[in-house]
CSV table of C-alpha atoms in Angstrom, one decimal:
chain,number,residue,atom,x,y,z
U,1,UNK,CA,154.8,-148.2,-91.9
U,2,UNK,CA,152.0,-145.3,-92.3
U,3,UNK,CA,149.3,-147.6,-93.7
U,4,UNK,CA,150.4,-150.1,-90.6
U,5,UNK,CA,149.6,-147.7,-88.0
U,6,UNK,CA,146.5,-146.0,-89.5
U,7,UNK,CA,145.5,-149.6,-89.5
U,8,UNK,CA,146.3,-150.0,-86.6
U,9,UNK,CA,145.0,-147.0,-85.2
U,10,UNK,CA,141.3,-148.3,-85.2
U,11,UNK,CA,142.6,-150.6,-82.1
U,12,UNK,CA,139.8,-153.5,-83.5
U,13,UNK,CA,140.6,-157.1,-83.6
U,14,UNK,CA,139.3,-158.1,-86.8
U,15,UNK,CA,141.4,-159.4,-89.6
U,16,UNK,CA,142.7,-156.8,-91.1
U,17,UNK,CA,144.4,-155.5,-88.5
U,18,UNK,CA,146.0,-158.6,-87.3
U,19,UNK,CA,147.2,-159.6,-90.8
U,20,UNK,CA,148.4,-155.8,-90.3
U,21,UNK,CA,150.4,-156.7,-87.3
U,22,UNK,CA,151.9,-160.1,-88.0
U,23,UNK,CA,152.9,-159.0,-91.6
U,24,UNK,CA,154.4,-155.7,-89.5
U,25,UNK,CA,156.2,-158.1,-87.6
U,26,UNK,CA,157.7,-160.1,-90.0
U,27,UNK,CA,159.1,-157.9,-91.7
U,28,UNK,CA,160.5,-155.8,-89.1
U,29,UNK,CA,161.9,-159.6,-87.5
U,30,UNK,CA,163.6,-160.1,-91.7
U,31,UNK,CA,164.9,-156.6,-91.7
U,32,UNK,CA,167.0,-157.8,-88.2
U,33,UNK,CA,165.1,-154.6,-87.0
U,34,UNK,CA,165.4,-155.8,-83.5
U,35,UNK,CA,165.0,-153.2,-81.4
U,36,UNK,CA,161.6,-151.9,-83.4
U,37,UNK,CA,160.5,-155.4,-83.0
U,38,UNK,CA,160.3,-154.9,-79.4
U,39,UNK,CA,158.4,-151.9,-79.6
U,40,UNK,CA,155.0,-154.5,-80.9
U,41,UNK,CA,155.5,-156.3,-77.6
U,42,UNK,CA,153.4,-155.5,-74.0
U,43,UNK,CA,156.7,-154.5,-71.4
U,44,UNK,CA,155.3,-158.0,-69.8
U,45,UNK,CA,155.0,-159.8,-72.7
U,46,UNK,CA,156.8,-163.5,-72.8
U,47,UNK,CA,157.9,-165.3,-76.2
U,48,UNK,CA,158.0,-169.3,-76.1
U,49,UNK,CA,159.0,-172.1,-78.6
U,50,UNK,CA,157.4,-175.0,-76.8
U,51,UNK,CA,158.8,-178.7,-76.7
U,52,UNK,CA,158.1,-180.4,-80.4
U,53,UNK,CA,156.4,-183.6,-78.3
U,54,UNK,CA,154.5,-181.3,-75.8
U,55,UNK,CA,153.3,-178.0,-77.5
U,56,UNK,CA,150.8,-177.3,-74.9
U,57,UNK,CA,152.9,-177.9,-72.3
U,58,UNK,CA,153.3,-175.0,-69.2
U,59,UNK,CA,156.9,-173.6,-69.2
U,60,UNK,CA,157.3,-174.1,-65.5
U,61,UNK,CA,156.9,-177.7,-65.9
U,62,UNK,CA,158.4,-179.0,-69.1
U,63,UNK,CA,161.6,-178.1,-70.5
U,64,UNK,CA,161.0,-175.5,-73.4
U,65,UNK,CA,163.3,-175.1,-76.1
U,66,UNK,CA,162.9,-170.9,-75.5
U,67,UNK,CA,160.7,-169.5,-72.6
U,68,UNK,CA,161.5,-165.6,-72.5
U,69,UNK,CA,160.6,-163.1,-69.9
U,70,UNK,CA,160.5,-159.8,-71.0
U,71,UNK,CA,163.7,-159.5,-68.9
U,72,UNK,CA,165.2,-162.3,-71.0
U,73,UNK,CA,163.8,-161.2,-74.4
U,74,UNK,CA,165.7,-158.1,-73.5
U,75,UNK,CA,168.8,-159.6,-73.1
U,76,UNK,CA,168.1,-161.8,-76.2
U,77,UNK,CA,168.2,-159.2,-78.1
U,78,UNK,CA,171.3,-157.4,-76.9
U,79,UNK,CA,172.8,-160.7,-77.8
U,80,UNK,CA,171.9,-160.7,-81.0
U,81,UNK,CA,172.9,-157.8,-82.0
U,82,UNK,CA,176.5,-158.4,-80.5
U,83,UNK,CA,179.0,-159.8,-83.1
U,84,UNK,CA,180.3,-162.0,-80.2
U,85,UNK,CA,177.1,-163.8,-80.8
U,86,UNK,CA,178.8,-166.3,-83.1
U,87,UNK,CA,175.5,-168.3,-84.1
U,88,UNK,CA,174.0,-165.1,-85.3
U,89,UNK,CA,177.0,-163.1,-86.4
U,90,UNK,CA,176.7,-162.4,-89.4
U,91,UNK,CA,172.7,-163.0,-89.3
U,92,UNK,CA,170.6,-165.6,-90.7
U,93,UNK,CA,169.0,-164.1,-93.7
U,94,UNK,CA,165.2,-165.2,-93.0
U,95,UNK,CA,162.2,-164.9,-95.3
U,96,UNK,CA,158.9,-165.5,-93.3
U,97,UNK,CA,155.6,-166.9,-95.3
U,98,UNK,CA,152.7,-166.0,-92.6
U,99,UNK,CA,149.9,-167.4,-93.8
U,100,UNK,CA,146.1,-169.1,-92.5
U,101,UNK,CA,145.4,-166.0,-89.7
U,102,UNK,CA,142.6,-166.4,-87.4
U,103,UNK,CA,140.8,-164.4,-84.7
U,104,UNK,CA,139.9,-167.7,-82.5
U,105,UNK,CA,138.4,-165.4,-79.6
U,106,UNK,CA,138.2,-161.8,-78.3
U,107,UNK,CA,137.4,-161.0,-74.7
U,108,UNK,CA,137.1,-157.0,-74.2
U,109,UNK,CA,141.0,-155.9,-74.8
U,110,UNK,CA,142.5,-159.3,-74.9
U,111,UNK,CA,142.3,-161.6,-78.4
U,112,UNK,CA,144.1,-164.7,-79.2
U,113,UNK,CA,144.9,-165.4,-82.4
U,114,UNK,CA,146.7,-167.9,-84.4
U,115,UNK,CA,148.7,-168.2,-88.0
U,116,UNK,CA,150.7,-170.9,-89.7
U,117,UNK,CA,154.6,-169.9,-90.3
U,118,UNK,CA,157.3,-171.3,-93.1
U,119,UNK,CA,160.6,-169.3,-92.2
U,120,UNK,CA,163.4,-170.2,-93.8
U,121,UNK,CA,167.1,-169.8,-92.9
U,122,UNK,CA,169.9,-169.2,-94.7
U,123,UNK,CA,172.8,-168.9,-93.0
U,124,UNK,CA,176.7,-169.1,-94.1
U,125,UNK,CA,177.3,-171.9,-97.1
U,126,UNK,CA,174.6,-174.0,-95.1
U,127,UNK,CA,171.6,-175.3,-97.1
U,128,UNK,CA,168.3,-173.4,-96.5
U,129,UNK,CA,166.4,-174.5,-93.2
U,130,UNK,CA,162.8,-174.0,-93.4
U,131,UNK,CA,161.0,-174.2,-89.9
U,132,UNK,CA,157.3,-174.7,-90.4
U,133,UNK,CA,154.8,-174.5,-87.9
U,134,UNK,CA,152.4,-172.0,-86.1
U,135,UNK,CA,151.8,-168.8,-84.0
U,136,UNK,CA,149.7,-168.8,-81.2
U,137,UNK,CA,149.4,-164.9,-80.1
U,138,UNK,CA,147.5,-163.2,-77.5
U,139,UNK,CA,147.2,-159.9,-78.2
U,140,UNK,CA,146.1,-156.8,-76.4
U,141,UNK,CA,144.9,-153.5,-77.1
U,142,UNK,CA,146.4,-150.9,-75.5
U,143,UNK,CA,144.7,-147.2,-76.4
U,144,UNK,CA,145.2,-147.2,-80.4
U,145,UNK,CA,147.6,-149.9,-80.6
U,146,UNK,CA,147.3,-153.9,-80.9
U,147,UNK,CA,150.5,-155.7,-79.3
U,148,UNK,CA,151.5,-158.6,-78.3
U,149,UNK,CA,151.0,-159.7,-74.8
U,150,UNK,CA,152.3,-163.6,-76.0
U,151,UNK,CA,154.0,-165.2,-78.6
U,152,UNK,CA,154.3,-168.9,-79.1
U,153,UNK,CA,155.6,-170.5,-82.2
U,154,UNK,CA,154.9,-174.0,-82.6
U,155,UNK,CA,157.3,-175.9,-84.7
U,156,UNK,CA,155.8,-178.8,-86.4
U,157,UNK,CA,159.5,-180.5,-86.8
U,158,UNK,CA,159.8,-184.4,-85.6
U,159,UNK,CA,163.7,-183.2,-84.0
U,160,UNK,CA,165.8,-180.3,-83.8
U,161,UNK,CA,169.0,-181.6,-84.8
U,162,UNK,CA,168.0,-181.0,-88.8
U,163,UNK,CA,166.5,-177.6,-88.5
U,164,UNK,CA,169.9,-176.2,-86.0
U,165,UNK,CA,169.8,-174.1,-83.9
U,166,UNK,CA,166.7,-171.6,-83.1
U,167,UNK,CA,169.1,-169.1,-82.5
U,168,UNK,CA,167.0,-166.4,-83.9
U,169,UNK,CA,163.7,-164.5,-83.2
U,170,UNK,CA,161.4,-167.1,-84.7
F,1,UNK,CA,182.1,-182.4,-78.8
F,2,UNK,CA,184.0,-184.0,-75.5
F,3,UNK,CA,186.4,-180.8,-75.7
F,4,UNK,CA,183.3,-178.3,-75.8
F,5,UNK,CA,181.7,-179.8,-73.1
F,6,UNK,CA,184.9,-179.5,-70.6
F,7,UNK,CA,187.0,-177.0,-71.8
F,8,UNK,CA,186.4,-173.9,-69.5
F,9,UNK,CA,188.9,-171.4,-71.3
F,10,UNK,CA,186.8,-171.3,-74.0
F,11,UNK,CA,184.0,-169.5,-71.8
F,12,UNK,CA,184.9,-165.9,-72.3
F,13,UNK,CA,185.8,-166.5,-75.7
F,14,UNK,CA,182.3,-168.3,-77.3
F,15,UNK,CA,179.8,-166.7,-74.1
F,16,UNK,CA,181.0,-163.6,-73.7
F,17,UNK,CA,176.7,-162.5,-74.5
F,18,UNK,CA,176.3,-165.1,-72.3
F,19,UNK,CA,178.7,-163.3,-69.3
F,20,UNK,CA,176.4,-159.6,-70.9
F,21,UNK,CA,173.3,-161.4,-69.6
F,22,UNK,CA,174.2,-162.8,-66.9
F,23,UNK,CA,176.2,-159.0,-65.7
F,24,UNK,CA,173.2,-156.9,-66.9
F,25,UNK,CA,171.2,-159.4,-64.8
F,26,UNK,CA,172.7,-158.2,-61.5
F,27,UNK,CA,175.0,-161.6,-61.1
F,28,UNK,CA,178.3,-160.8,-60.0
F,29,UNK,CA,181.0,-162.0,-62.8
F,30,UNK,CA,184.3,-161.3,-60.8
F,31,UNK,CA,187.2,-160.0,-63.4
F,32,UNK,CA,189.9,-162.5,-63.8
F,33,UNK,CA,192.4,-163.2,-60.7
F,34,UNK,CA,195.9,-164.5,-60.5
F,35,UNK,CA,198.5,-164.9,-64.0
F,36,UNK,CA,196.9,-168.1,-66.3
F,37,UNK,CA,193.2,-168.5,-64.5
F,38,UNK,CA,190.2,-167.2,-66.6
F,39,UNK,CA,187.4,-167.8,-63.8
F,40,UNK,CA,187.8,-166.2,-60.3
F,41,UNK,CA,189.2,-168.4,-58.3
F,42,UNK,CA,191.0,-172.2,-59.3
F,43,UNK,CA,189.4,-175.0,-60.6
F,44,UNK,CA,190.9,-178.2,-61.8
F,45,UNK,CA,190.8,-180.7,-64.6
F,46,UNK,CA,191.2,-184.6,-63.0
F,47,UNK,CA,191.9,-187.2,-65.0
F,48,UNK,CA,189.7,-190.0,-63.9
F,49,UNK,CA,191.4,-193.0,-65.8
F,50,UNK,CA,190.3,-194.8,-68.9
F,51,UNK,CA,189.4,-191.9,-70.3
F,52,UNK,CA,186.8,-190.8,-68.4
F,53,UNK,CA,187.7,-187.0,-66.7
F,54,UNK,CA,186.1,-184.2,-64.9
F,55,UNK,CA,186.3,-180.4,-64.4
F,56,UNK,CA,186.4,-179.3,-60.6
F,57,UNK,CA,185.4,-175.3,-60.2
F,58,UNK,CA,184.2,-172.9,-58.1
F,59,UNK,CA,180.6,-171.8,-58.9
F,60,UNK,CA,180.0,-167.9,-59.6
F,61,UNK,CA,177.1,-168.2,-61.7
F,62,UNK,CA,174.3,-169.9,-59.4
F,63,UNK,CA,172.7,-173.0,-58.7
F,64,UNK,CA,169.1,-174.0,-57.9
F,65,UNK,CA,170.8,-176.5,-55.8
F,66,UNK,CA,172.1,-174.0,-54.0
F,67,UNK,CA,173.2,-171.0,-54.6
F,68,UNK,CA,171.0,-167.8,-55.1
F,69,UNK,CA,171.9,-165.6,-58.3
F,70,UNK,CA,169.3,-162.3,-59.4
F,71,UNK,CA,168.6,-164.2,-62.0
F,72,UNK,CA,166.0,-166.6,-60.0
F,73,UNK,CA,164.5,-163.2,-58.4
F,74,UNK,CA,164.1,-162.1,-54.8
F,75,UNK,CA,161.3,-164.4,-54.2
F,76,UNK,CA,163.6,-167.5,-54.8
F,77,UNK,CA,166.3,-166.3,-51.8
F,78,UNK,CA,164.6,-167.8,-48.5
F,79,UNK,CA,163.7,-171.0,-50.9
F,80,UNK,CA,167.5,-171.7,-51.8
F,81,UNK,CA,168.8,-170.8,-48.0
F,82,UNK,CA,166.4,-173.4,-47.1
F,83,UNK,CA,167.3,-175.7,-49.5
F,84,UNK,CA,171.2,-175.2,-48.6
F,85,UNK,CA,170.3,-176.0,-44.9
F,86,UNK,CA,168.6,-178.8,-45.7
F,87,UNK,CA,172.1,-180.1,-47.1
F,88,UNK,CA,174.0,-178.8,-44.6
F,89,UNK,CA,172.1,-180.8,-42.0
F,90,UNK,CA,171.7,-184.7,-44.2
F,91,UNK,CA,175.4,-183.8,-45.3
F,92,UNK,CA,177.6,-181.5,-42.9
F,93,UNK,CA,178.7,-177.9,-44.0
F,94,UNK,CA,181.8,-179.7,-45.8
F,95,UNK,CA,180.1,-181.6,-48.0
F,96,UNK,CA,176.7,-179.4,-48.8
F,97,UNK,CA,179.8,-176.3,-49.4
F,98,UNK,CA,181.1,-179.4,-52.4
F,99,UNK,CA,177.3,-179.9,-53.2
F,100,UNK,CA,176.0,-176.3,-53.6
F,101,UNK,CA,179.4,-174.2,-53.7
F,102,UNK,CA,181.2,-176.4,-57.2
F,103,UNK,CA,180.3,-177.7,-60.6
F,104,UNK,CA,181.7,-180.1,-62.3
F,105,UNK,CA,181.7,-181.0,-66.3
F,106,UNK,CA,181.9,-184.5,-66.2
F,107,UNK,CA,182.7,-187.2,-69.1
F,108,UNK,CA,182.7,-190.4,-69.6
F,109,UNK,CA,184.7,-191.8,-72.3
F,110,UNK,CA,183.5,-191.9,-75.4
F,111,UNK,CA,180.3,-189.5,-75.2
F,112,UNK,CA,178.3,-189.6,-72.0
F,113,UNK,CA,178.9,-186.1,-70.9
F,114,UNK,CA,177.2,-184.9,-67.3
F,115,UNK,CA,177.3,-181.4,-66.5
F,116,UNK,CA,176.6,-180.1,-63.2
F,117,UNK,CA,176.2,-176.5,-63.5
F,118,UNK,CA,173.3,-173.9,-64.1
F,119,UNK,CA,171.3,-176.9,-64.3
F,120,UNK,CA,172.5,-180.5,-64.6
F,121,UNK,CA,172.4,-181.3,-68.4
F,122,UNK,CA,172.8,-184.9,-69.6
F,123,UNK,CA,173.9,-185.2,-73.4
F,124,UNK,CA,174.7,-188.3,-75.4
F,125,UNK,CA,176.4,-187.8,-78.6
F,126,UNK,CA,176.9,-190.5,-81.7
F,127,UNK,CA,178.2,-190.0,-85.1
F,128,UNK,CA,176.1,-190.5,-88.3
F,129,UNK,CA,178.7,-189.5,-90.4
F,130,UNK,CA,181.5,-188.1,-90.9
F,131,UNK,CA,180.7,-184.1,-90.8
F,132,UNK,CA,177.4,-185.2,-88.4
F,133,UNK,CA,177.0,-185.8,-84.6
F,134,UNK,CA,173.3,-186.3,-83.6
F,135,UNK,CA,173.4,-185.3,-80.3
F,136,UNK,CA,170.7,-186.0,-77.2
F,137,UNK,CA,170.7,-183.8,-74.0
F,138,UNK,CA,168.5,-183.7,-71.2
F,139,UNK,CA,168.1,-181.9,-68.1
F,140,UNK,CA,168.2,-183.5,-64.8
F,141,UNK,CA,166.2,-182.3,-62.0
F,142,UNK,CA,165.5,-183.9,-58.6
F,143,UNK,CA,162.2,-185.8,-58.1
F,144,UNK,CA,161.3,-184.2,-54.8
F,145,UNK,CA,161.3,-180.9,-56.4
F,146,UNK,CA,158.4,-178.3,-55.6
F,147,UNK,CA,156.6,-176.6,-58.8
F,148,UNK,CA,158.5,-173.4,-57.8
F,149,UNK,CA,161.8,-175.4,-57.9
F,150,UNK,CA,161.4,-177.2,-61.3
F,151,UNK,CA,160.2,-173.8,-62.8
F,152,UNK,CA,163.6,-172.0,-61.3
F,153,UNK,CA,165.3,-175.1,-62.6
F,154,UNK,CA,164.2,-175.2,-66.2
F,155,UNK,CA,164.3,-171.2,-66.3
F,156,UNK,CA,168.1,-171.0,-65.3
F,157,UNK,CA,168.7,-174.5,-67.5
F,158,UNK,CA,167.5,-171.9,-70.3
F,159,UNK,CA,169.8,-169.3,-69.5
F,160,UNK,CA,172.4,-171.4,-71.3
F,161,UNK,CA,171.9,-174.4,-72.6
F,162,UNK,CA,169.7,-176.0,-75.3
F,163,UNK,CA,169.2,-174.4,-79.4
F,164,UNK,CA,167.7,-171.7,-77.9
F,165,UNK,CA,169.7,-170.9,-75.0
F,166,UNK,CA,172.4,-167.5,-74.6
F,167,UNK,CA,175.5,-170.4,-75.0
F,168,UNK,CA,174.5,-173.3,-76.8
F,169,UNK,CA,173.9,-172.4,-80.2
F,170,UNK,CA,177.2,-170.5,-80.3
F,171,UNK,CA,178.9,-174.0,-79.2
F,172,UNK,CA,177.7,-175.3,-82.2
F,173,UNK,CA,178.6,-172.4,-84.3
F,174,UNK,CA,181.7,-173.0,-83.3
F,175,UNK,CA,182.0,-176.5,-83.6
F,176,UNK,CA,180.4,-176.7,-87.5
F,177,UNK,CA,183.4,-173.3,-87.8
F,178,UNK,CA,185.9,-175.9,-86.6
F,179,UNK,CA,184.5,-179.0,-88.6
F,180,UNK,CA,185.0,-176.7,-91.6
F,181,UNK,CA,188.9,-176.0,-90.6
F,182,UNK,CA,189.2,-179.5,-89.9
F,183,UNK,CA,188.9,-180.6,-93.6
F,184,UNK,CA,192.0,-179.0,-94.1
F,185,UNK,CA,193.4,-182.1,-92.0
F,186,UNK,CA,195.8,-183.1,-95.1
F,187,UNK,CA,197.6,-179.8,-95.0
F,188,UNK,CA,197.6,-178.7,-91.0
F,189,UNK,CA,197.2,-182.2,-89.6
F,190,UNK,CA,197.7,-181.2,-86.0
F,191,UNK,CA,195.3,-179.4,-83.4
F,192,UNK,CA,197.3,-178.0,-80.8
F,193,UNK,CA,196.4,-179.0,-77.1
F,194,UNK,CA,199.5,-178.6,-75.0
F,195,UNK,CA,198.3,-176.0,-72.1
F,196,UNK,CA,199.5,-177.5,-69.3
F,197,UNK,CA,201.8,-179.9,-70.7
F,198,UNK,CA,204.9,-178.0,-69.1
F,199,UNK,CA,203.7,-178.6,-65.8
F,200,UNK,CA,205.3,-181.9,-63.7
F,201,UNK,CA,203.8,-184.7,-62.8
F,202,UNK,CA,202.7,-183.1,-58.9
F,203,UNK,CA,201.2,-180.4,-60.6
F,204,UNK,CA,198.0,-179.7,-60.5
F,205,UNK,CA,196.1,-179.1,-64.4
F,206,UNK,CA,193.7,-176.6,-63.9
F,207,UNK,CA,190.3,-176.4,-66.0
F,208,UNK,CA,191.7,-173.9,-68.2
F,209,UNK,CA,194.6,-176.3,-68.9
F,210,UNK,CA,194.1,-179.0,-71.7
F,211,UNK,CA,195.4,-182.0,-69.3
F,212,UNK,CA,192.1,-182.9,-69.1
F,213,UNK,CA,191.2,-182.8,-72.9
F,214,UNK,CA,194.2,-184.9,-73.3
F,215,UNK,CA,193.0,-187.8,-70.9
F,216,UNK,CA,190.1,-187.9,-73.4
F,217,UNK,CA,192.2,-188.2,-76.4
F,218,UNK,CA,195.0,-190.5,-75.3
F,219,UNK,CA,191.9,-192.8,-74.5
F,220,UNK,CA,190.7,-192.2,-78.0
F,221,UNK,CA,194.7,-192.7,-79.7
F,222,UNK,CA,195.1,-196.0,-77.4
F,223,UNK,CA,191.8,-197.3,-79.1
F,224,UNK,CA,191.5,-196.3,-82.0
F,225,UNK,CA,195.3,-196.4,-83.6
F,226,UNK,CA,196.9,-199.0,-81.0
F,227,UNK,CA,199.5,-196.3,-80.2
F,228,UNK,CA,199.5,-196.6,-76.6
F,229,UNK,CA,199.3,-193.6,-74.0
């Protein structure tokens, strides 16, 4: 956590930093630290898993599989942290491999970046799940910090029906 | 399946985060009224003959078609009134009150299931195997919608349904839970489904009864073991 934020503390978008923040992230999202999870986010940021035929589709026009608010992702996580949340009670164990991170462009505070993910789920006496696929991030910095303004995880899977349900933070 | 996608007592039960979300969101879920109903006011299960039945309820939890909730935000309110007089003046104040004012979880026998709620969701459902369903669902949306509309449309479709949605994924918790307790078939070989079954014939089965769950499967017994209703 302390060699995160002095990382993070120089605010640059290069690729230390965002290795820095993704790897932060992933571990805080295994570690079903939830709440701290939040804390990387911009209080506007939105969190999307995108059609599997129609990744660059626009949320208001195409049916997403998850298209959070940061109203929503609020509530999302309430939920998941409620043991009347039966998909997710007890929690997936996850393992995320984040992997292939680039800075694609940086405009003054903004960046986008992108990474390849493998997660995979295990969950009751189910087989493993492993979603695949990639991150596209826009990131901001705001004062020391780097957060995430938008998060969009592309799955690279044909169908759902095999992978379940995406019922956690991806 | 069928059962999951009518059954209305099982609401509070599986959605209770579901009933969190939409509360902390402003949307007013009423406590339960009256001995036996688990929703505010009645609603009904109809039997609609050869298997093919319906839910009939009172809507408390919004509609883009139209009834306003907090969840579609204070911009959304002068769309929806509009959009409620526009079917009060094609189809009379009766009829837009049955259109904008009800939902109904629809199915037609053996897996066509049409539900008319938070948004209209289509699903299709086959069997690959024994202890697999591959199931299909889609969301319905009128072709004259404006952008604003399809976006409040697919946002409150999202609210619930889908693998990422506050309700669906628990469905199917639930449903692999019960596949599992179902292999003990040899041992417990009945599922119990008699709410309602006191009542006479004039009575009317309400949603939370399982008159309507039985329609389905009396269908299913009639086919599939020649036992007759």
């Amino acid at each position: 956590m302390s060699e995160v934020s002095t990382k993070a503390n120089r605010a640059e978008f290069n690729r230390d930093s965002v290795e820095d923040l993704f790897f932060h992230e992933a571990e805080l999202l295994d570690a079903w630290k939830l709440d701290e999870w939040l804390g990387l986010l911009t209080d506007d940021a939105t969190y999307y898993v995108p059609p599997n035929d129609s990744p660059d589709a626009d949320p208001r026009h195409a049916l997403f599989t998850i298209a959070d608010d940061m109203p929503r992702l609020k509530e999302r996580i309430i939920r998941l942290k409620d043991p009347n949340c039966h998909a997710e009670y007890p929690h997936s164990r996850t393992r995320r491999l984040i992997s292939n991170i680039r800075i694609k462009n940086v405009d003054g505070d903004s960046a986008t970046a992108t990474a390849n993910f493998l997660v995979y789920r295990h969950r009751r006496a189910e087989p493993p799940r492993v979603f695949a696929g990639h991150y596209i991030y826009k990131l901001k910095r705001i004062g020391s910090d780097l957060r995430i303004f938008e998060r969009k995880a592309v799955l690279d899977a044909e169908e759902l029906g095999a992978l379940g349900a995406v019922s956690f933070i991806l | 399946m069928v059962e999951n996608s009518v059954d209305d007592y099982h609401l509070l039960a599986t959605h209770s985060t579901w009933l969190n979300y939409m509360r902390n969101s402003g949307v007013n879920i009423q406590p339960p009224k009256g001995s036996g109903l688990l929703l505010p006011t009645k609603g009904f299960g109809k039997d609609l003959g050869n298997g093919h039945l319906t839910t009939d309820n009172p809507n408390f939890r919004g509609r883009p078609v139209a009834k306003w909730i907090s969840v579609y935000g204070e911009d959304a309110k002068a769309d929806i009134d509009q959009i409620r007089s526009e079917l009060v003046k094609r189809l009379g104040d009766g009829r837009a009150a049955r259109v904008a004012d009800t939902n109904r979880n629809l199915s037609i026998f053996p897996n066509l299931i049409i539900n008319d709620g938070s948004a209209v969701t289509v699903r299709f459902f086959y069997p690959i195997g024994p202890d697999r369903m591959r199931v299909t669902a889609w969301a319905l949306g009128p072709v004259e919608e404006t952008e604003a509309q399809r976006a409040r449309r697919l946002y409150a479709f999202l609210t619930f349904y889908g693998p990422g949605g506050f309700a669906t994924p628990d469905d199917v918790a639930a449903l692999e839970a019960a596949q599992q307790g179902y292999q003990a078939y040899r041992e417990v070989p009945w599922n119990d489904m008699s709410r309602g079954m006191a009542k006479g014939p004039d009575e009317e089965q309400l949603h939370t009864d399982e008159g309507h769950l039985r329609v389905f499967w009396r269908k299913w017994s009639e086919m599939m073991e020649k036992r007759g209703v």
